[in-house]
């Protein structure tokens, strides 16, 4: 199974592809590390972002997309454009999209810690959260979410 972990930061969807098969993880090469959203906030920009993301997931044969959930209010609340990006991804009919809360992410990583240091993955440091989301989603698929 191939999962795309996403962390939405500002006007960027930071991504990490992670594949799990026969007990082994692989990080497939990907042509992008993040998908940008225009700050102009036009309908055409939303459609372009959505079609770009849909094409990416189609090209890399992504089975599931996991987005790190952001609070709706409070100090760490997500911005309006970020929620538009999230909904644009969720509305791609060919995708299986789920949200993962920060609490669920922490619990999953506690139950199933990552066995290699992040530096050994070859990913950029800004992709660490997206990697952890994809990893936790795989662990929840294999071992259950613990709920």
PDB file of N, CA, C and O in Angstrom, residues 12-70:
ATOM      1  N   UNK A  12       0.965  25.837   1.488  1.00  0.00           N
ATOM      2  CA  UNK A  12       1.674  24.693   0.920  1.00  0.00           C
ATOM      3  C   UNK A  12       1.145  23.401   1.529  1.00  0.00           C
ATOM      4  O   UNK A  12       0.869  23.341   2.727  1.00  0.00           O
ATOM      5  N   UNK A  13       1.031  22.400   0.693  1.00  0.00           N
ATOM      6  CA  UNK A  13       0.732  21.052   1.163  1.00  0.00           C
ATOM      7  C   UNK A  13       2.047  20.276   1.071  1.00  0.00           C
ATOM      8  O   UNK A  13       2.489  19.907  -0.020  1.00  0.00           O
ATOM      9  N   UNK A  14       2.696  20.086   2.219  1.00  0.00           N
ATOM     10  CA  UNK A  14       3.957  19.355   2.270  1.00  0.00           C
ATOM     11  C   UNK A  14       3.618  17.872   2.240  1.00  0.00           C
ATOM     12  O   UNK A  14       2.789  17.401   3.028  1.00  0.00           O
ATOM     13  N   UNK A  15       4.258  17.127   1.320  1.00  0.00           N
ATOM     14  CA  UNK A  15       3.885  15.726   1.146  1.00  0.00           C
ATOM     15  C   UNK A  15       5.064  14.782   1.352  1.00  0.00           C
ATOM     16  O   UNK A  15       6.224  15.164   1.233  1.00  0.00           O
ATOM     17  N   UNK A  16       4.713  13.543   1.662  1.00  0.00           N
ATOM     18  CA  UNK A  16       5.678  12.457   1.732  1.00  0.00           C
ATOM     19  C   UNK A  16       4.969  11.187   1.290  1.00  0.00           C
ATOM     20  O   UNK A  16       3.916  10.840   1.826  1.00  0.00           O
ATOM     21  N   UNK A  17       5.520  10.522   0.302  1.00  0.00           N
ATOM     22  CA  UNK A  17       4.992   9.235  -0.133  1.00  0.00           C
ATOM     23  C   UNK A  17       5.713   8.145   0.636  1.00  0.00           C
ATOM     24  O   UNK A  17       6.936   8.182   0.793  1.00  0.00           O
ATOM     25  N   UNK A  18       4.956   7.168   1.105  1.00  0.00           N
ATOM     26  CA  UNK A  18       5.541   6.065   1.859  1.00  0.00           C
ATOM     27  C   UNK A  18       4.818   4.788   1.474  1.00  0.00           C
ATOM     28  O   UNK A  18       3.590   4.714   1.519  1.00  0.00           O
ATOM     29  N   UNK A  19       5.596   3.787   1.097  1.00  0.00           N
ATOM     30  CA  UNK A  19       5.043   2.502   0.678  1.00  0.00           C
ATOM     31  C   UNK A  19       5.436   1.433   1.690  1.00  0.00           C
ATOM     32  O   UNK A  19       6.540   1.454   2.225  1.00  0.00           O
ATOM     33  N   UNK A  20       4.521   0.510   1.940  1.00  0.00           N
ATOM     34  CA  UNK A  20       4.778  -0.577   2.890  1.00  0.00           C
ATOM     35  C   UNK A  20       4.346  -1.883   2.243  1.00  0.00           C
ATOM     36  O   UNK A  20       3.197  -2.043   1.857  1.00  0.00           O
ATOM     37  N   UNK A  21       5.304  -2.788   2.106  1.00  0.00           N
ATOM     38  CA  UNK A  21       4.991  -4.079   1.503  1.00  0.00           C
ATOM     39  C   UNK A  21       5.907  -5.141   2.083  1.00  0.00           C
ATOM     40  O   UNK A  21       7.121  -4.934   2.188  1.00  0.00           O
ATOM     41  N   UNK A  22       5.336  -6.264   2.458  1.00  0.00           N
ATOM     42  CA  UNK A  22       6.084  -7.392   3.014  1.00  0.00           C
ATOM     43  C   UNK A  22       6.964  -6.984   4.192  1.00  0.00           C
ATOM     44  O   UNK A  22       8.095  -7.430   4.327  1.00  0.00           O
ATOM     45  N   UNK A  23       6.449  -6.095   5.035  1.00  0.00           N
ATOM     46  CA  UNK A  23       7.173  -5.685   6.228  1.00  0.00           C
ATOM     47  C   UNK A  23       8.274  -4.668   6.004  1.00  0.00           C
ATOM     48  O   UNK A  23       9.013  -4.346   6.928  1.00  0.00           O
ATOM     49  N   UNK A  24       8.389  -4.153   4.788  1.00  0.00           N
ATOM     50  CA  UNK A  24       9.439  -3.171   4.483  1.00  0.00           C
ATOM     51  C   UNK A  24       8.832  -1.849   4.015  1.00  0.00           C
ATOM     52  O   UNK A  24       7.903  -1.834   3.217  1.00  0.00           O
ATOM     53  N   UNK A  25       9.407  -0.765   4.513  1.00  0.00           N
ATOM     54  CA  UNK A  25       9.015   0.565   4.079  1.00  0.00           C
ATOM     55  C   UNK A  25       9.941   1.037   2.970  1.00  0.00           C
ATOM     56  O   UNK A  25      11.145   0.792   3.017  1.00  0.00           O
ATOM     57  N   UNK A  26       9.375   1.734   1.995  1.00  0.00           N
ATOM     58  CA  UNK A  26      10.181   2.411   0.979  1.00  0.00           C
ATOM     59  C   UNK A  26       9.611   3.809   0.789  1.00  0.00           C
ATOM     60  O   UNK A  26       8.404   4.024   0.919  1.00  0.00           O
ATOM     61  N   UNK A  27      10.509   4.721   0.501  1.00  0.00           N
ATOM     62  CA  UNK A  27      10.104   6.089   0.209  1.00  0.00           C
ATOM     63  C   UNK A  27      10.336   6.298  -1.290  1.00  0.00           C
ATOM     64  O   UNK A  27      11.468   6.494  -1.716  1.00  0.00           O
ATOM     65  N   UNK A  28       9.251   6.208  -2.080  1.00  0.00           N
ATOM     66  CA  UNK A  28       9.420   6.358  -3.527  1.00  0.00           C
ATOM     67  C   UNK A  28       9.868   7.769  -3.898  1.00  0.00           C
ATOM     68  O   UNK A  28       9.523   8.736  -3.218  1.00  0.00           O
ATOM     69  N   UNK A  29      10.637   7.870  -4.962  1.00  0.00           N
ATOM     70  CA  UNK A  29      10.999   9.187  -5.482  1.00  0.00           C
ATOM     71  C   UNK A  29       9.729   9.893  -5.940  1.00  0.00           C
ATOM     72  O   UNK A  29       8.811   9.266  -6.461  1.00  0.00           O
ATOM     73  N   UNK A  30       9.687  11.184  -5.731  1.00  0.00           N
ATOM     74  CA  UNK A  30       8.529  11.979  -6.128  1.00  0.00           C
ATOM     75  C   UNK A  30       9.024  13.274  -6.764  1.00  0.00           C
ATOM     76  O   UNK A  30      10.008  13.846  -6.307  1.00  0.00           O
ATOM     77  N   UNK A  31       8.323  13.725  -7.777  1.00  0.00           N
ATOM     78  CA  UNK A  31       8.764  14.925  -8.506  1.00  0.00           C
ATOM     79  C   UNK A  31       8.596  16.208  -7.699  1.00  0.00           C
ATOM     80  O   UNK A  31       9.182  17.229  -8.046  1.00  0.00           O
ATOM     81  N   UNK A  32       7.796  16.179  -6.639  1.00  0.00           N
ATOM     82  CA  UNK A  32       7.618  17.369  -5.802  1.00  0.00           C
ATOM     83  C   UNK A  32       7.666  16.985  -4.326  1.00  0.00           C
ATOM     84  O   UNK A  32       7.409  15.847  -3.960  1.00  0.00           O
ATOM     85  N   UNK A  33       8.020  17.938  -3.500  1.00  0.00           N
ATOM     86  CA  UNK A  33       8.002  17.744  -2.050  1.00  0.00           C
ATOM     87  C   UNK A  33       6.831  18.474  -1.415  1.00  0.00           C
ATOM     88  O   UNK A  33       6.448  18.202  -0.293  1.00  0.00           O
ATOM     89  N   UNK A  34       6.303  19.442  -2.163  1.00  0.00           N
ATOM     90  CA  UNK A  34       5.149  20.200  -1.696  1.00  0.00           C
ATOM     91  C   UNK A  34       4.381  20.718  -2.898  1.00  0.00           C
ATOM     92  O   UNK A  34       4.933  20.907  -3.974  1.00  0.00           O
ATOM     93  N   UNK A  35       3.082  20.918  -2.683  1.00  0.00           N
ATOM     94  CA  UNK A  35       2.219  21.466  -3.721  1.00  0.00           C
ATOM     95  C   UNK A  35       1.751  22.816  -3.219  1.00  0.00           C
ATOM     96  O   UNK A  35       1.160  22.923  -2.142  1.00  0.00           O
ATOM     97  N   UNK A  36       2.045  23.857  -3.979  1.00  0.00           N
ATOM     98  CA  UNK A  36       1.722  25.221  -3.568  1.00  0.00           C
ATOM     99  C   UNK A  36       0.319  25.618  -4.012  1.00  0.00           C
ATOM    100  O   UNK A  36      -0.183  25.161  -5.037  1.00  0.00           O
ATOM    101  N   UNK A  37      -0.278  26.495  -3.216  1.00  0.00           N
ATOM    102  CA  UNK A  37      -1.590  27.056  -3.513  1.00  0.00           C
ATOM    103  C   UNK A  37      -1.424  28.563  -3.653  1.00  0.00           C
ATOM    104  O   UNK A  37      -0.777  29.199  -2.816  1.00  0.00           O
ATOM    105  N   UNK A  38      -1.993  29.133  -4.686  1.00  0.00           N
ATOM    106  CA  UNK A  38      -1.879  30.568  -4.922  1.00  0.00           C
ATOM    107  C   UNK A  38      -2.570  31.359  -3.822  1.00  0.00           C
ATOM    108  O   UNK A  38      -3.623  30.974  -3.337  1.00  0.00           O
ATOM    109  N   UNK A  39      -1.976  32.464  -3.439  1.00  0.00           N
ATOM    110  CA  UNK A  39      -2.557  33.318  -2.404  1.00  0.00           C
ATOM    111  C   UNK A  39      -3.653  34.232  -2.954  1.00  0.00           C
ATOM    112  O   UNK A  39      -4.254  34.990  -2.221  1.00  0.00           O
ATOM    113  N   UNK A  40      -3.917  34.159  -4.258  1.00  0.00           N
ATOM    114  CA  UNK A  40      -4.917  35.040  -4.849  1.00  0.00           C
ATOM    115  C   UNK A  40      -6.340  34.610  -4.507  1.00  0.00           C
ATOM    116  O   UNK A  40      -7.273  35.388  -4.637  1.00  0.00           O
ATOM    117  N   UNK A  41      -6.522  33.330  -4.119  1.00  0.00           N
ATOM    118  CA  UNK A  41      -7.800  32.859  -3.605  1.00  0.00           C
ATOM    119  C   UNK A  41      -8.926  32.938  -4.638  1.00  0.00           C
ATOM    120  O   UNK A  41     -10.037  33.342  -4.336  1.00  0.00           O
ATOM    121  N   UNK A  42      -8.624  32.551  -5.870  1.00  0.00           N
ATOM    122  CA  UNK A  42      -9.625  32.536  -6.933  1.00  0.00           C
ATOM    123  C   UNK A  42     -10.114  31.106  -7.143  1.00  0.00           C
ATOM    124  O   UNK A  42      -9.413  30.145  -6.842  1.00  0.00           O
ATOM    125  N   UNK A  43     -11.308  30.976  -7.688  1.00  0.00           N
ATOM    126  CA  UNK A  43     -11.857  29.660  -7.988  1.00  0.00           C
ATOM    127  C   UNK A  43     -10.922  28.879  -8.903  1.00  0.00           C
ATOM    128  O   UNK A  43     -10.691  27.683  -8.704  1.00  0.00           O
ATOM    129  N   UNK A  44     -10.357  29.544  -9.875  1.00  0.00           N
ATOM    130  CA  UNK A  44      -9.446  28.874 -10.811  1.00  0.00           C
ATOM    131  C   UNK A  44      -8.202  28.349 -10.090  1.00  0.00           C
ATOM    132  O   UNK A  44      -7.668  27.296 -10.447  1.00  0.00           O
ATOM    133  N   UNK A  45      -7.757  29.061  -9.042  1.00  0.00           N
ATOM    134  CA  UNK A  45      -6.597  28.609  -8.267  1.00  0.00           C
ATOM    135  C   UNK A  45      -6.916  27.337  -7.489  1.00  0.00           C
ATOM    136  O   UNK A  45      -6.092  26.424  -7.400  1.00  0.00           O
ATOM    137  N   UNK A  46      -8.106  27.281  -6.921  1.00  0.00           N
ATOM    138  CA  UNK A  46      -8.524  26.085  -6.183  1.00  0.00           C
ATOM    139  C   UNK A  46      -8.611  24.897  -7.137  1.00  0.00           C
ATOM    140  O   UNK A  46      -8.137  23.803  -6.826  1.00  0.00           O
ATOM    141  N   UNK A  47      -9.206  25.111  -8.293  1.00  0.00           N
ATOM    142  CA  UNK A  47      -9.324  24.020  -9.282  1.00  0.00           C
ATOM    143  C   UNK A  47      -7.949  23.570  -9.766  1.00  0.00           C
ATOM    144  O   UNK A  47      -7.710  22.373  -9.963  1.00  0.00           O
ATOM    145  N   UNK A  48      -7.042  24.511  -9.970  1.00  0.00           N
ATOM    146  CA  UNK A  48      -5.691  24.155 -10.413  1.00  0.00           C
ATOM    147  C   UNK A  48      -4.979  23.336  -9.337  1.00  0.00           C
ATOM    148  O   UNK A  48      -4.355  22.317  -9.633  1.00  0.00           O
ATOM    149  N   UNK A  49      -5.066  23.769  -8.085  1.00  0.00           N
ATOM    150  CA  UNK A  49      -4.458  23.021  -6.984  1.00  0.00           C
ATOM    151  C   UNK A  49      -5.041  21.613  -6.919  1.00  0.00           C
ATOM    152  O   UNK A  49      -4.310  20.626  -6.800  1.00  0.00           O
ATOM    153  N   UNK A  50      -6.352  21.513  -7.014  1.00  0.00           N
ATOM    154  CA  UNK A  50      -7.014  20.217  -6.926  1.00  0.00           C
ATOM    155  C   UNK A  50      -6.602  19.303  -8.080  1.00  0.00           C
ATOM    156  O   UNK A  50      -6.281  18.133  -7.869  1.00  0.00           O
ATOM    157  N   UNK A  51      -6.564  19.822  -9.297  1.00  0.00           N
ATOM    158  CA  UNK A  51      -6.189  18.982 -10.441  1.00  0.00           C
ATOM    159  C   UNK A  51      -4.716  18.592 -10.383  1.00  0.00           C
ATOM    160  O   UNK A  51      -4.354  17.470 -10.740  1.00  0.00           O
ATOM    161  N   UNK A  52      -3.862  19.492  -9.905  1.00  0.00           N
ATOM    162  CA  UNK A  52      -2.438  19.176  -9.746  1.00  0.00           C
ATOM    163  C   UNK A  52      -2.257  18.047  -8.744  1.00  0.00           C
ATOM    164  O   UNK A  52      -1.505  17.097  -8.983  1.00  0.00           O
ATOM    165  N   UNK A  53      -2.966  18.128  -7.635  1.00  0.00           N
ATOM    166  CA  UNK A  53      -2.848  17.099  -6.610  1.00  0.00           C
ATOM    167  C   UNK A  53      -3.437  15.774  -7.098  1.00  0.00           C
ATOM    168  O   UNK A  53      -2.866  14.706  -6.864  1.00  0.00           O
ATOM    169  N   UNK A  54      -4.562  15.838  -7.789  1.00  0.00           N
ATOM    170  CA  UNK A  54      -5.182  14.619  -8.328  1.00  0.00           C
ATOM    171  C   UNK A  54      -4.246  13.931  -9.319  1.00  0.00           C
ATOM    172  O   UNK A  54      -4.102  12.695  -9.310  1.00  0.00           O
ATOM    173  N   UNK A  55      -3.603  14.699 -10.168  1.00  0.00           N
ATOM    174  CA  UNK A  55      -2.666  14.137 -11.157  1.00  0.00           C
ATOM    175  C   UNK A  55      -1.471  13.493 -10.448  1.00  0.00           C
ATOM    176  O   UNK A  55      -1.005  12.412 -10.841  1.00  0.00           O
ATOM    177  N   UNK A  56      -0.972  14.138  -9.414  1.00  0.00           N
ATOM    178  CA  UNK A  56       0.154  13.599  -8.652  1.00  0.00           C
ATOM    179  C   UNK A  56      -0.210  12.234  -8.056  1.00  0.00           C
ATOM    180  O   UNK A  56       0.547  11.273  -8.170  1.00  0.00           O
ATOM    181  N   UNK A  57      -1.371  12.148  -7.424  1.00  0.00           N
ATOM    182  CA  UNK A  57      -1.772  10.888  -6.796  1.00  0.00           C
ATOM    183  C   UNK A  57      -2.069   9.810  -7.835  1.00  0.00           C
ATOM    184  O   UNK A  57      -1.831   8.634  -7.584  1.00  0.00           O
ATOM    185  N   UNK A  58      -2.556  10.214  -8.978  1.00  0.00           N
ATOM    186  CA  UNK A  58      -2.801   9.257 -10.067  1.00  0.00           C
ATOM    187  C   UNK A  58      -1.480   8.734 -10.627  1.00  0.00           C
ATOM    188  O   UNK A  58      -1.306   7.525 -10.818  1.00  0.00           O
ATOM    189  N   UNK A  59      -0.530   9.624 -10.860  1.00  0.00           N
ATOM    190  CA  UNK A  59       0.763   9.229 -11.432  1.00  0.00           C
ATOM    191  C   UNK A  59       1.528   8.279 -10.519  1.00  0.00           C
ATOM    192  O   UNK A  59       2.201   7.373 -10.990  1.00  0.00           O
ATOM    193  N   UNK A  60       1.433   8.498  -9.211  1.00  0.00           N
ATOM    194  CA  UNK A  60       2.193   7.674  -8.260  1.00  0.00           C
ATOM    195  C   UNK A  60       1.356   6.546  -7.648  1.00  0.00           C
ATOM    196  O   UNK A  60       1.819   5.869  -6.733  1.00  0.00           O
ATOM    197  N   UNK A  61       0.127   6.381  -8.147  1.00  0.00           N
ATOM    198  CA  UNK A  61      -0.758   5.292  -7.717  1.00  0.00           C
ATOM    199  C   UNK A  61      -0.910   5.239  -6.187  1.00  0.00           C
ATOM    200  O   UNK A  61      -0.659   4.216  -5.554  1.00  0.00           O
ATOM    201  N   UNK A  62      -1.321   6.364  -5.632  1.00  0.00           N
ATOM    202  CA  UNK A  62      -1.512   6.496  -4.192  1.00  0.00           C
ATOM    203  C   UNK A  62      -2.807   5.790  -3.797  1.00  0.00           C
ATOM    204  O   UNK A  62      -3.851   6.019  -4.395  1.00  0.00           O
ATOM    205  N   UNK A  63      -2.737   4.923  -2.759  1.00  0.00           N
ATOM    206  CA  UNK A  63      -3.919   4.214  -2.274  1.00  0.00           C
ATOM    207  C   UNK A  63      -4.703   5.027  -1.254  1.00  0.00           C
ATOM    208  O   UNK A  63      -5.922   4.895  -1.155  1.00  0.00           O
ATOM    209  N   UNK A  64      -4.003   5.830  -0.462  1.00  0.00           N
ATOM    210  CA  UNK A  64      -4.664   6.584   0.605  1.00  0.00           C
ATOM    211  C   UNK A  64      -3.891   7.873   0.862  1.00  0.00           C
ATOM    212  O   UNK A  64      -2.677   7.904   0.759  1.00  0.00           O
ATOM    213  N   UNK A  65      -4.642   8.915   1.217  1.00  0.00           N
ATOM    214  CA  UNK A  65      -4.056  10.207   1.573  1.00  0.00           C
ATOM    215  C   UNK A  65      -4.442  10.492   3.020  1.00  0.00           C
ATOM    216  O   UNK A  65      -5.617  10.385   3.392  1.00  0.00           O
ATOM    217  N   UNK A  66      -3.459  10.821   3.842  1.00  0.00           N
ATOM    218  CA  UNK A  66      -3.695  11.164   5.243  1.00  0.00           C
ATOM    219  C   UNK A  66      -3.236  12.600   5.460  1.00  0.00           C
ATOM    220  O   UNK A  66      -2.084  12.934   5.195  1.00  0.00           O
ATOM    221  N   UNK A  67      -4.142  13.429   5.939  1.00  0.00           N
ATOM    222  CA  UNK A  67      -3.845  14.836   6.195  1.00  0.00           C
ATOM    223  C   UNK A  67      -3.785  15.054   7.705  1.00  0.00           C
ATOM    224  O   UNK A  67      -4.676  14.614   8.434  1.00  0.00           O
ATOM    225  N   UNK A  68      -2.746  15.723   8.157  1.00  0.00           N
ATOM    226  CA  UNK A  68      -2.656  16.063   9.579  1.00  0.00           C
ATOM    227  C   UNK A  68      -3.724  17.110   9.885  1.00  0.00           C
ATOM    228  O   UNK A  68      -3.735  18.194   9.303  1.00  0.00           O
ATOM    229  N   UNK A  69      -4.609  16.731  10.783  1.00  0.00           N
ATOM    230  CA  UNK A  69      -5.712  17.609  11.152  1.00  0.00           C
ATOM    231  C   UNK A  69      -5.203  18.812  11.932  1.00  0.00           C
ATOM    232  O   UNK A  69      -4.310  18.687  12.759  1.00  0.00           O
ATOM    233  N   UNK A  70      -5.795  19.973  11.638  1.00  0.00           N
ATOM    234  CA  UNK A  70      -5.416  21.203  12.328  1.00  0.00           C
ATOM    235  C   UNK A  70      -6.597  21.698  13.142  1.00  0.00           C
ATOM    236  O   UNK A  70      -7.745  21.544  12.725  1.00  0.00           O
TER     237      UNK A  70
END
